[in-house]
Coordinates of C-alpha atoms and ligand atoms in Angstrom, one line a residue:
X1 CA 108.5 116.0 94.9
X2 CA 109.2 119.8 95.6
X3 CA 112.1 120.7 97.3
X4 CA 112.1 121.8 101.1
X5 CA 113.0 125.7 101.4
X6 CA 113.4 127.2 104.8
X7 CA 113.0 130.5 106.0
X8 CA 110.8 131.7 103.2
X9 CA 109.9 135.3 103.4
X10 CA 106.1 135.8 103.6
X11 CA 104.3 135.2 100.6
X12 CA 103.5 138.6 98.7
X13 CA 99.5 139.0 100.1
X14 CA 99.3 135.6 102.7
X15 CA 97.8 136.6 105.6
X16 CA 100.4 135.9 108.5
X17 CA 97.7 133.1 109.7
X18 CA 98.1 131.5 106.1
X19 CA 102.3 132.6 106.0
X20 CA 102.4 130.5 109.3
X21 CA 101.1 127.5 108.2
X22 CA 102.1 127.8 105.3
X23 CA 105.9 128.1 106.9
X24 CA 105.0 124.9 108.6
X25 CA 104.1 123.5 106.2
X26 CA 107.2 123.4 104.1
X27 CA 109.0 122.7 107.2
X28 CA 106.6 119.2 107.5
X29 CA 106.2 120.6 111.2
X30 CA 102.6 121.0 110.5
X31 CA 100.6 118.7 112.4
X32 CA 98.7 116.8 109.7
X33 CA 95.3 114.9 110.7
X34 CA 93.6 112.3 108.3
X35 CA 89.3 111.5 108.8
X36 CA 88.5 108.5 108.1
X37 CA 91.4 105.6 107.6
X38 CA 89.9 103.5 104.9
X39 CA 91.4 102.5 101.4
X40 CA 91.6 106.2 100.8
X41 CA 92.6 107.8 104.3
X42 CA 95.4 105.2 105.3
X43 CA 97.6 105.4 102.3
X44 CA 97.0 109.0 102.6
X45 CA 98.1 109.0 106.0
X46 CA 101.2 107.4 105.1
X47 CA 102.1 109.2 102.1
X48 CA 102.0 112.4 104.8
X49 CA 103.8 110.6 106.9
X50 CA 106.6 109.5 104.6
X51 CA 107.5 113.1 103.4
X52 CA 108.3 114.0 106.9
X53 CA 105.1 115.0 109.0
X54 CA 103.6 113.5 112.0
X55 CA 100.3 112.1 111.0
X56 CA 97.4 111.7 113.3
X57 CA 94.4 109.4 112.2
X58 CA 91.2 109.9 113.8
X59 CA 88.5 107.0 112.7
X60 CA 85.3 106.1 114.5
X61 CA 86.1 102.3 114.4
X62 CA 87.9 101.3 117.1
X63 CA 89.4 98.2 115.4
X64 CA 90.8 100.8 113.1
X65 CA 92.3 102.5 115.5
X66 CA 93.6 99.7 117.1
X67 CA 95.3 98.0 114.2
X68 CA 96.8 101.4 113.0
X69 CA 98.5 101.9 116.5
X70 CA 99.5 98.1 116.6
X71 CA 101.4 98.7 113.5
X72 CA 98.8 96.4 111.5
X73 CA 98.1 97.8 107.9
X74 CA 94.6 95.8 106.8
X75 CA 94.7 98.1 103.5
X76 CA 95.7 96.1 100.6
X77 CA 97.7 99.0 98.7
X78 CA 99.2 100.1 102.2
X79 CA 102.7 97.9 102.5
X80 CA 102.6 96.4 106.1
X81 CA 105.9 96.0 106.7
X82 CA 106.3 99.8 105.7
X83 CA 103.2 100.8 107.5
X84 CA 104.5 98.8 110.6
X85 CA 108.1 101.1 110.7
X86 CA 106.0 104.2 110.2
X87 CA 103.7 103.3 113.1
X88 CA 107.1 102.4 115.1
X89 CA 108.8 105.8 114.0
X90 CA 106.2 107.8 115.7
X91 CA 105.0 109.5 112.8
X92 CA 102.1 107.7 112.5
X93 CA 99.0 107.3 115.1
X94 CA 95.7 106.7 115.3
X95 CA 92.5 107.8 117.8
X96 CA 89.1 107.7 118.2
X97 CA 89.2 111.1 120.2
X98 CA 88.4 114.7 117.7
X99 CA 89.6 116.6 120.3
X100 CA 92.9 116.1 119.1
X101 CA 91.6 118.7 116.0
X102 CA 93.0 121.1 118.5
X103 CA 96.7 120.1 118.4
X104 CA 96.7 119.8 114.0
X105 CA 97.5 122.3 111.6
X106 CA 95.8 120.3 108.8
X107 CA 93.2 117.7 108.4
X108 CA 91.8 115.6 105.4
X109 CA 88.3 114.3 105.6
X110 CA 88.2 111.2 103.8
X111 CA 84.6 109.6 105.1
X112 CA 82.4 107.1 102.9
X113 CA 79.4 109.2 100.8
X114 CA 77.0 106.2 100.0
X115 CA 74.0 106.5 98.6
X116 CA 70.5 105.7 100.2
X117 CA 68.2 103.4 99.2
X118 CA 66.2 106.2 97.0
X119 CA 69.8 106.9 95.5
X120 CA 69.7 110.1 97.3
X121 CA 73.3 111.7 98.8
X122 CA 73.8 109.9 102.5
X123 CA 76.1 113.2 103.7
X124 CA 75.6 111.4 107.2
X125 CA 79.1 110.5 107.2
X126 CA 80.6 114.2 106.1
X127 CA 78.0 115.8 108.0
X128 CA 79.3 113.7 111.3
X129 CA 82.8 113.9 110.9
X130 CA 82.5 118.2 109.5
X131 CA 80.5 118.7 112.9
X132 CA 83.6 117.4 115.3
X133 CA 85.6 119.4 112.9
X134 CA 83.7 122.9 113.5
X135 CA 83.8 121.7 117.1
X136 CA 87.3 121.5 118.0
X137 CA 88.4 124.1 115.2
X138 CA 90.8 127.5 115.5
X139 CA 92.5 129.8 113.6
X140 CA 95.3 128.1 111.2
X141 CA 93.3 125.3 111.2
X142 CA 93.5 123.9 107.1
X143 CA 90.2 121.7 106.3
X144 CA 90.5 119.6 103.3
X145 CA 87.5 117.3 102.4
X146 CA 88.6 114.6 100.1
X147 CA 85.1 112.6 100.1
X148 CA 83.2 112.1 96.6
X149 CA 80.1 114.6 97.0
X150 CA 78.0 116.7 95.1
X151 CA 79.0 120.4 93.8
X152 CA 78.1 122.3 96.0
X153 CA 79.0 120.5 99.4
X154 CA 82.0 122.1 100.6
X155 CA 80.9 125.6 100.4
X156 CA 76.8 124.9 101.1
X157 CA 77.7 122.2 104.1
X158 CA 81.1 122.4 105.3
X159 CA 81.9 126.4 105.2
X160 CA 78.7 127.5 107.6
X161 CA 79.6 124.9 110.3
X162 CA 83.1 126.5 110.0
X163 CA 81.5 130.1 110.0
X164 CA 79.2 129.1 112.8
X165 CA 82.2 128.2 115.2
X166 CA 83.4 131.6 115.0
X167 CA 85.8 131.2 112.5
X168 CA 85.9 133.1 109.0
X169 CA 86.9 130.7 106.1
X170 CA 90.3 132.2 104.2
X171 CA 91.1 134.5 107.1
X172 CA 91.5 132.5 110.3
X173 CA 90.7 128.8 108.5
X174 CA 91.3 127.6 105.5
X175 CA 89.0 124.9 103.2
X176 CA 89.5 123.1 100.3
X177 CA 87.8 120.1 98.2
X178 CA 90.4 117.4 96.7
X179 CA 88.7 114.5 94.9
X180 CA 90.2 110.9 95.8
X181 CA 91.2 109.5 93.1
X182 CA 92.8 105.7 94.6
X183 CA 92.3 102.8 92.6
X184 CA 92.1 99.7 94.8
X185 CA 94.4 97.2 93.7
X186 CA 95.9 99.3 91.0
X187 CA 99.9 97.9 90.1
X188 CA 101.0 101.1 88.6
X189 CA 99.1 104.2 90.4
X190 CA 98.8 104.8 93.8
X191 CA 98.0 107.9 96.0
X192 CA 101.8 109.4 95.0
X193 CA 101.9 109.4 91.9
X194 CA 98.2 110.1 90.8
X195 CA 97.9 113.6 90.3
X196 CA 96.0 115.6 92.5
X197 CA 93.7 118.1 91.9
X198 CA 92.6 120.6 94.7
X199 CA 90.4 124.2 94.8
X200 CA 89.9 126.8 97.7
X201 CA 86.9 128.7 99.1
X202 CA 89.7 131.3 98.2
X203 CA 92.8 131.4 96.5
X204 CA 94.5 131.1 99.5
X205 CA 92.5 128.2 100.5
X206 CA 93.5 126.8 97.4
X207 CA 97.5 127.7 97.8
X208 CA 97.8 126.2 101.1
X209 CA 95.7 122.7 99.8
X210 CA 97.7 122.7 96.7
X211 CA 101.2 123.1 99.3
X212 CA 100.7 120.6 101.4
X213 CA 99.8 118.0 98.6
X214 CA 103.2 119.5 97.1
X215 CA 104.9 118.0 100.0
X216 CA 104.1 114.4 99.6
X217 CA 102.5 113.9 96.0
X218 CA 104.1 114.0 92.5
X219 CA 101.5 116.5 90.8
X220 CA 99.3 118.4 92.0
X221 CA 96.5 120.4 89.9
X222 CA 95.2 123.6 91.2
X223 CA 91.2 124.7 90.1
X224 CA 89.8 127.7 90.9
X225 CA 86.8 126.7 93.1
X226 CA 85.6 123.5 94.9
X227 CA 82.8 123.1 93.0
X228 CA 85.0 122.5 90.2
X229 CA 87.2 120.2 92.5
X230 CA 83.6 118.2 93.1
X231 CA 82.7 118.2 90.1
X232 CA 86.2 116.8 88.3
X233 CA 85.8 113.5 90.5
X234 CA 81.7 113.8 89.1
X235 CA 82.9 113.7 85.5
X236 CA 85.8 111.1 85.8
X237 CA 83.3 108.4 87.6
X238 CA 80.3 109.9 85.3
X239 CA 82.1 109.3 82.0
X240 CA 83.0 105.9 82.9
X241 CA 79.8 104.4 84.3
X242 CA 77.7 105.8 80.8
X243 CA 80.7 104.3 78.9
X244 CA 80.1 101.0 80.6
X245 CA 76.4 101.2 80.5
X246 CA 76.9 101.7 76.1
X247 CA 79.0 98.8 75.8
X248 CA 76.4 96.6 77.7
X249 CA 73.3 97.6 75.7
X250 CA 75.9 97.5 72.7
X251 CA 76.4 93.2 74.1
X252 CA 72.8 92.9 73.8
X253 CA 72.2 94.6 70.3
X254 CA 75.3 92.8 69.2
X255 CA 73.6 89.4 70.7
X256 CA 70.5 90.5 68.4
X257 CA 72.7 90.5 65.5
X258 CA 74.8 87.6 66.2
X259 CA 78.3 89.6 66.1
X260 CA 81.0 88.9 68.6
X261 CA 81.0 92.2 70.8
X262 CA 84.4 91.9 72.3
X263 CA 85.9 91.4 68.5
X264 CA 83.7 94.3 67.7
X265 CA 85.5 96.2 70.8
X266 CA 89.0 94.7 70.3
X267 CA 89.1 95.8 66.6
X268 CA 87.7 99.0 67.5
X269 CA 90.5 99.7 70.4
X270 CA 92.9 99.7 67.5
X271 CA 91.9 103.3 66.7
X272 CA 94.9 105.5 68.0
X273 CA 93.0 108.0 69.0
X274 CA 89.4 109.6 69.5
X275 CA 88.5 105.8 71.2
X276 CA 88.9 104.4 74.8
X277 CA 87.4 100.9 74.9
X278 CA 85.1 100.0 77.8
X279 CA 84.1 96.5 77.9
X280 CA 80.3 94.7 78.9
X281 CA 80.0 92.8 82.0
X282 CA 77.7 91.6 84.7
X283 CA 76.8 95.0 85.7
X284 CA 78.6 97.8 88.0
X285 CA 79.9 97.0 91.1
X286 CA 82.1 98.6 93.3
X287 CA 81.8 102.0 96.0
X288 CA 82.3 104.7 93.3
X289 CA 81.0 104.2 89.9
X290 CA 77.7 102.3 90.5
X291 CA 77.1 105.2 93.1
X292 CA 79.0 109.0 92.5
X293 CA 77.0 109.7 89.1
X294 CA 73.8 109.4 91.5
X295 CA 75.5 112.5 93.6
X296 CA 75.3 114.1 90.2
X297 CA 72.3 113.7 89.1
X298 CA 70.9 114.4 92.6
X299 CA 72.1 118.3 92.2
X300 CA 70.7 118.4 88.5
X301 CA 67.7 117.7 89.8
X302 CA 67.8 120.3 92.0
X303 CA 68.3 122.9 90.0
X304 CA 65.3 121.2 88.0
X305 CA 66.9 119.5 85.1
X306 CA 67.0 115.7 84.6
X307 CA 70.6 114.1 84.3
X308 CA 68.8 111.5 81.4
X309 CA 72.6 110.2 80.3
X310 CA 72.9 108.7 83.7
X311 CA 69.8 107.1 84.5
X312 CA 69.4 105.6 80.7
X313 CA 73.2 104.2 81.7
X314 CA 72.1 102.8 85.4
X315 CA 69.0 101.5 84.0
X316 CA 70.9 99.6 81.4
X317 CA 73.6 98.6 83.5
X318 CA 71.2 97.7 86.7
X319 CA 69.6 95.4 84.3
X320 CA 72.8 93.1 83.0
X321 CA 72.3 90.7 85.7
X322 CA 69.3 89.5 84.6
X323 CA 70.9 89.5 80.8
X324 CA 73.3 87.4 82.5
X325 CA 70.8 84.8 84.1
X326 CA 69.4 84.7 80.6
X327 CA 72.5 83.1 79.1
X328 CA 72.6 80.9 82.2
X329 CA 69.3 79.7 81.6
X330 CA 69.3 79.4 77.8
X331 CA 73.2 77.0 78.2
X332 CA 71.2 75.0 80.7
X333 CA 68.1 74.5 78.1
X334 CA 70.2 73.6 75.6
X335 CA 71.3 70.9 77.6
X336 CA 67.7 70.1 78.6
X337 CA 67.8 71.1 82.0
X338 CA 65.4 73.7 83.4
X339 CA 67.3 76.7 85.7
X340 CA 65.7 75.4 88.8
X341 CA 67.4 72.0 90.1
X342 CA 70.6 72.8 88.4
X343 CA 73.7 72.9 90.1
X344 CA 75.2 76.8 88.9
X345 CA 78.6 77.9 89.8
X346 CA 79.9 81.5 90.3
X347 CA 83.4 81.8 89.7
X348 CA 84.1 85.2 91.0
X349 CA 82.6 87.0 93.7
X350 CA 84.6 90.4 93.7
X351 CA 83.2 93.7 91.6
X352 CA 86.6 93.7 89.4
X353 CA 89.5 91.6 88.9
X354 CA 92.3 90.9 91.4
X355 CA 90.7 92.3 94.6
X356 CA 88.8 90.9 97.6
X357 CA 86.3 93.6 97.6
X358 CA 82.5 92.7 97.3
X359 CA 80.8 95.9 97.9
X360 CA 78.4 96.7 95.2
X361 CA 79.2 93.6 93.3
X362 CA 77.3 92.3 90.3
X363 CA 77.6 89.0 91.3
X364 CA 75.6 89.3 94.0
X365 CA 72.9 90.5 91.8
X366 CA 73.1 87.3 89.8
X367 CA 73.5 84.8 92.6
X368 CA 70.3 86.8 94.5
X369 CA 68.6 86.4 90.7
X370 CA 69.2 82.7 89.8
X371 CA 68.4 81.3 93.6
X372 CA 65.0 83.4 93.1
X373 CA 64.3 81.4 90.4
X374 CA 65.3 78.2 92.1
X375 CA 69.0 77.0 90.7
X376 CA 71.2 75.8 93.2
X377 CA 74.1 78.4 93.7
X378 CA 77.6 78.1 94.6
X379 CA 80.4 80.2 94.4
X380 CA 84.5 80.2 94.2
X381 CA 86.6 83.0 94.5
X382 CA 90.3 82.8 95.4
X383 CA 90.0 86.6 97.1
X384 CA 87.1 86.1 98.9
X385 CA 86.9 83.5 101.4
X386 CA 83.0 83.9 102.2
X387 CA 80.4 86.2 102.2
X388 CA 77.1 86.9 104.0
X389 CA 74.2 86.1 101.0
X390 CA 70.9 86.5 101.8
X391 CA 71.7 86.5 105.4
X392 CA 73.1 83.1 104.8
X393 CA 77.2 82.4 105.7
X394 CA 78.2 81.3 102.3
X395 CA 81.9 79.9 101.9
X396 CA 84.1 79.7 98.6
X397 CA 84.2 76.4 97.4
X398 CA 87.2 74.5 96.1
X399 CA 86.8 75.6 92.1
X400 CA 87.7 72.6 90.5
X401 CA 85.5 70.2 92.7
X402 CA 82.5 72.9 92.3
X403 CA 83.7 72.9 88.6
X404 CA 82.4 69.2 88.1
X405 CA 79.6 69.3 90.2
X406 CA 77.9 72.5 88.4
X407 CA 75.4 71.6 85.5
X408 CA 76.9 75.2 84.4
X409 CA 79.6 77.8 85.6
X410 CA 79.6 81.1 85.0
X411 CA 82.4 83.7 85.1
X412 CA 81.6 86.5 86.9
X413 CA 84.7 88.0 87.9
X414 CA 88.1 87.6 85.4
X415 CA 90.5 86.8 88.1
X416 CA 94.0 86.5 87.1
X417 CA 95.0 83.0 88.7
X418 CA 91.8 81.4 87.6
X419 CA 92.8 78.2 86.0
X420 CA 90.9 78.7 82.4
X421 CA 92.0 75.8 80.8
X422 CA 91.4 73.2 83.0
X423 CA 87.6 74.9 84.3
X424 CA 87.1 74.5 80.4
X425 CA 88.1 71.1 80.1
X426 CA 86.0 69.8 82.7
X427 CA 83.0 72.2 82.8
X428 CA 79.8 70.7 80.8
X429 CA 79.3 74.7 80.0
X430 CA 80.4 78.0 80.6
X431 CA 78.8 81.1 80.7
X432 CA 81.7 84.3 80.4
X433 CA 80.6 87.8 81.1
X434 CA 83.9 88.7 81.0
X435 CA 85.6 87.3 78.2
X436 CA 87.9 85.1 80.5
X437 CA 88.0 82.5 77.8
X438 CA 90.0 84.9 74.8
X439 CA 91.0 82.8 72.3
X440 CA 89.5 79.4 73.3
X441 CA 87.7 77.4 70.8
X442 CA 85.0 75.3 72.4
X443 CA 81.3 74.6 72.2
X444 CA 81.1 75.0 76.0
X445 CA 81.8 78.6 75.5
X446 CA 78.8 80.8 76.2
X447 CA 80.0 84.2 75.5
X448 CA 78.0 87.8 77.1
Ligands
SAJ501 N1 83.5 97.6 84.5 C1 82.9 97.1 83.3 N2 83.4 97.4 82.1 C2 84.5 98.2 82.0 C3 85.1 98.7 83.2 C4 84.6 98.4 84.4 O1 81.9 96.3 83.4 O2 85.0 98.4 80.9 C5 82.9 97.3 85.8 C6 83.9 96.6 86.7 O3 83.8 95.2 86.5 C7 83.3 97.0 88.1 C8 82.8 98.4 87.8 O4 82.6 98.5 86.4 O5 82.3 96.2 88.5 C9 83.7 99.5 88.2 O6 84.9 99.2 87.6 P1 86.2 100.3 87.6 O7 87.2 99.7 86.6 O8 85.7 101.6 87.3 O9 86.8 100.2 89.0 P2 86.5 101.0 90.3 O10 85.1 101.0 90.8 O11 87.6 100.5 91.3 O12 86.8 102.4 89.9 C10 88.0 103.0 90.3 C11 87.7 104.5 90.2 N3 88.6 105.2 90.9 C12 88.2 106.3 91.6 O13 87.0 106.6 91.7 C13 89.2 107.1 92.3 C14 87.7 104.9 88.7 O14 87.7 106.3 88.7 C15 88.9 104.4 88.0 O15 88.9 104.9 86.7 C16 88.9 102.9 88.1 O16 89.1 102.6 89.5 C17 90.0 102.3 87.2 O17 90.4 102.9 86.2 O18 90.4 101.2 87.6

């Protein structure tokens, strides 16, 4: 954490807009402002918050807004009782009102960038929350978007709505671009201590992101441009989703050849270096890596050049879940029982391990796949108390009672506090897409 100076002279060149804020800055009397208070905004908020500043959160969900100002932290990485003192302190608040834009010094944008149903870029959330920005902008007014976009957005989208309030970008305002990098649910890295990388319009765009970051964050990395900044978070969520998408067509070439993949993997992982392992699964899930390569291969295109890496990988990957209802089908034939009729259970709803969240969620893919071909879904998941399926209520069932009622289960998501052994024991076969079952010996055991 840098130290706090006071009374710094004026930076040799700053402007004395950017020597102001920047002076403000250090002092953490800068009025900071976070967009959006989601799994990425809210521990933002209160890492801000925490290193001295008063934070305001602006969110168009009232409930949000609501629960931040009651004190009520409904992020799973954001400690309540912590979140609840911080809200108490005063240093942390929330609206629903952008005119408060007028009264900051700095603001984060931190807004969802899905993707629409062609896999185009939906900007409609940047583009919303940038146009309240311009709006109630002025002079020493930092911008920082933090949202996962194409290279390109900051200075093609964000910048003219700034220019066309009046205000020139590096002289009277300043913007940056400053991938999010949380991991939800992640034990060991959270928004402090994951290094943060930030780029200007200019370099004193770039100075001032990098300083404020400096006040509350372990690391931060400066780049030269935000296009580099966009396209860091491209590469890191790029490089996984190919990697992920190899390993599953490796599961089915390795199915061809009858060799264990995850021994394959395991044994390969022992390489010290020039190796990362990525393991096969049910598919991608999740609100980043299923969906930022498309923001990638969206600008390729537009500058008339196909990204082939990354639709060969979401091809591959899209297609696991009906790999997946495959092995389902050929445990049940073995057992003479045809998919539809038989009783199937899901254990695991969530896209990953250890968290609640559903968006994007392979599983969903395979449930929506076997009740298509008439089997008779249930599901259990400790995390996730129910879910709306085929705009159906659907409710987690009790595992070990769905256990012996299922003609076959199937692990879709490896959660920790899943009781292996005894699913094993009384299961008449499993299916395990996630290699749950390590080191178990049994003739139930259908591994991806
Ligand atoms: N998955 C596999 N095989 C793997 C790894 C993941 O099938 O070897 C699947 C997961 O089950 C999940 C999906 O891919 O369905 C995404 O998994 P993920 O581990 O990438 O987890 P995410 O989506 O939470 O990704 C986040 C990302 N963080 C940010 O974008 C800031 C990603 O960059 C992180 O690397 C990742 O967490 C992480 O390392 O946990």
């Amino acid at each position: 954490m840098a130290t706090v100076c006071v009374n710094q002279v004026e930076t040799a060149g700053q402007s004395p807009i950017a020597a102001a804020l920047a002076d403000k800055v250090r002092r953490r009397t800068a009025r900071v402002g976070v967009i959006g208070l989601g799994y990425v905004g809210l521990p933002l908020a209160m890492e801000f918050a925490g290193a001295g500043f008063t934070v305001t959160g602006i969110d168009v969900q009232a409930g949000k807004v609501a629960a931040v100002n009651a004190g009520r932290s409904y992020i799973q990485d954001v400690d309540a009782e912590a979140f609840r003192a911080m809200v108490e302190s005063g240093r942390l608040r929330a609206t629903d009102d952008f005119a408060v834009i007028r009264e900051l010094d700095t603001l984060n944008i931190a807004v969802p960038t899905p993707l629409r149903k062609t896999k185009d870029p939906d900007m409609t959330y940047v583009v919303a929350a940038c146009e309240q920005v311009a709006r109630y902008a002025h002079p020493g007014l930092l911008v920082i978007l933090e949202s996962t976009t194409y290279p390109g957005t900051t200075d093609e989208l964000v910048l003219p709505m700034l220019e066309a309030a009046g205000l020139r970008v590096g002289v009277d305002v300043f913007l940056c671009f400053s991938p999010e990098r949380v991991d939800p649910g992640n034990p060991v890295y959270q928004t402090a201590n994951i290094p943060k990388v930030v780029g200007g319009v200019t370099p004193a765009c770039t100075e001032l992101g990098a300083l404020l970051y400096e006040q509350a964050l372990e690391k931060v990395v400066r780049v030269s441009s935000t296009k580099v900044a966009e396209m860091v978070k491209l590469l890191e969520n790029t490089f996984r989703m190919i990697n992920i998408g190899m390993v599953n067509e490796l599961a089915q070439q390795c199915e061809r050849m009858q060799v264990d993949v995850w021994e394959v993997i395991d044994a390969a992982a022992t390489k010290p270096f020039g190796f990362m392992p990525f393991y096969p699964g049910p598919g991608l899930g999740g609100h980043c890596i299923p969906i930022d390569p498309y923001y990638l291969s969206w600008k390729t295109r537009q500058t008339g050049m196909e990204a082939r890496f990354i639709e060969l990988a979401g091809a591959i990957n899209g297609q696991m879940p009906h790999f997946v209802v495959e092995k389902i089908q050929n445990a049940l034939n073995d057992q003479s029982k045809p998919l539809r009729g038989s009783r199937v259970l899901v254990m695991g709803v969530a896209y990953k391990r250890n968290i609640d969240d559903v968006r994007e969620s392979p599983a969903l893919d395979v449930m929506h796949v076997l009740q298509s071909r008439g089997a008779l879904v249930s599901y259990s998941d400790p995390f996730v108390p129910r879910i709306e399926f085929e705009g159906e209520l659907m409710e987690s069932v009790e595992l070990m009672a769905g256990v012996g009622e299922a003609d076959c289960v199937v692990i879709l998501t490896d959660h920790s506090e899943f009781p292996y052994g005894e699913v094993l024991e009384r299961a008449a076969v499993v299916v395990d897409t996630r290699n749950a079952l390590k080191g178990r010996v049994s003739a139930k055991i259908v591994k991806l």
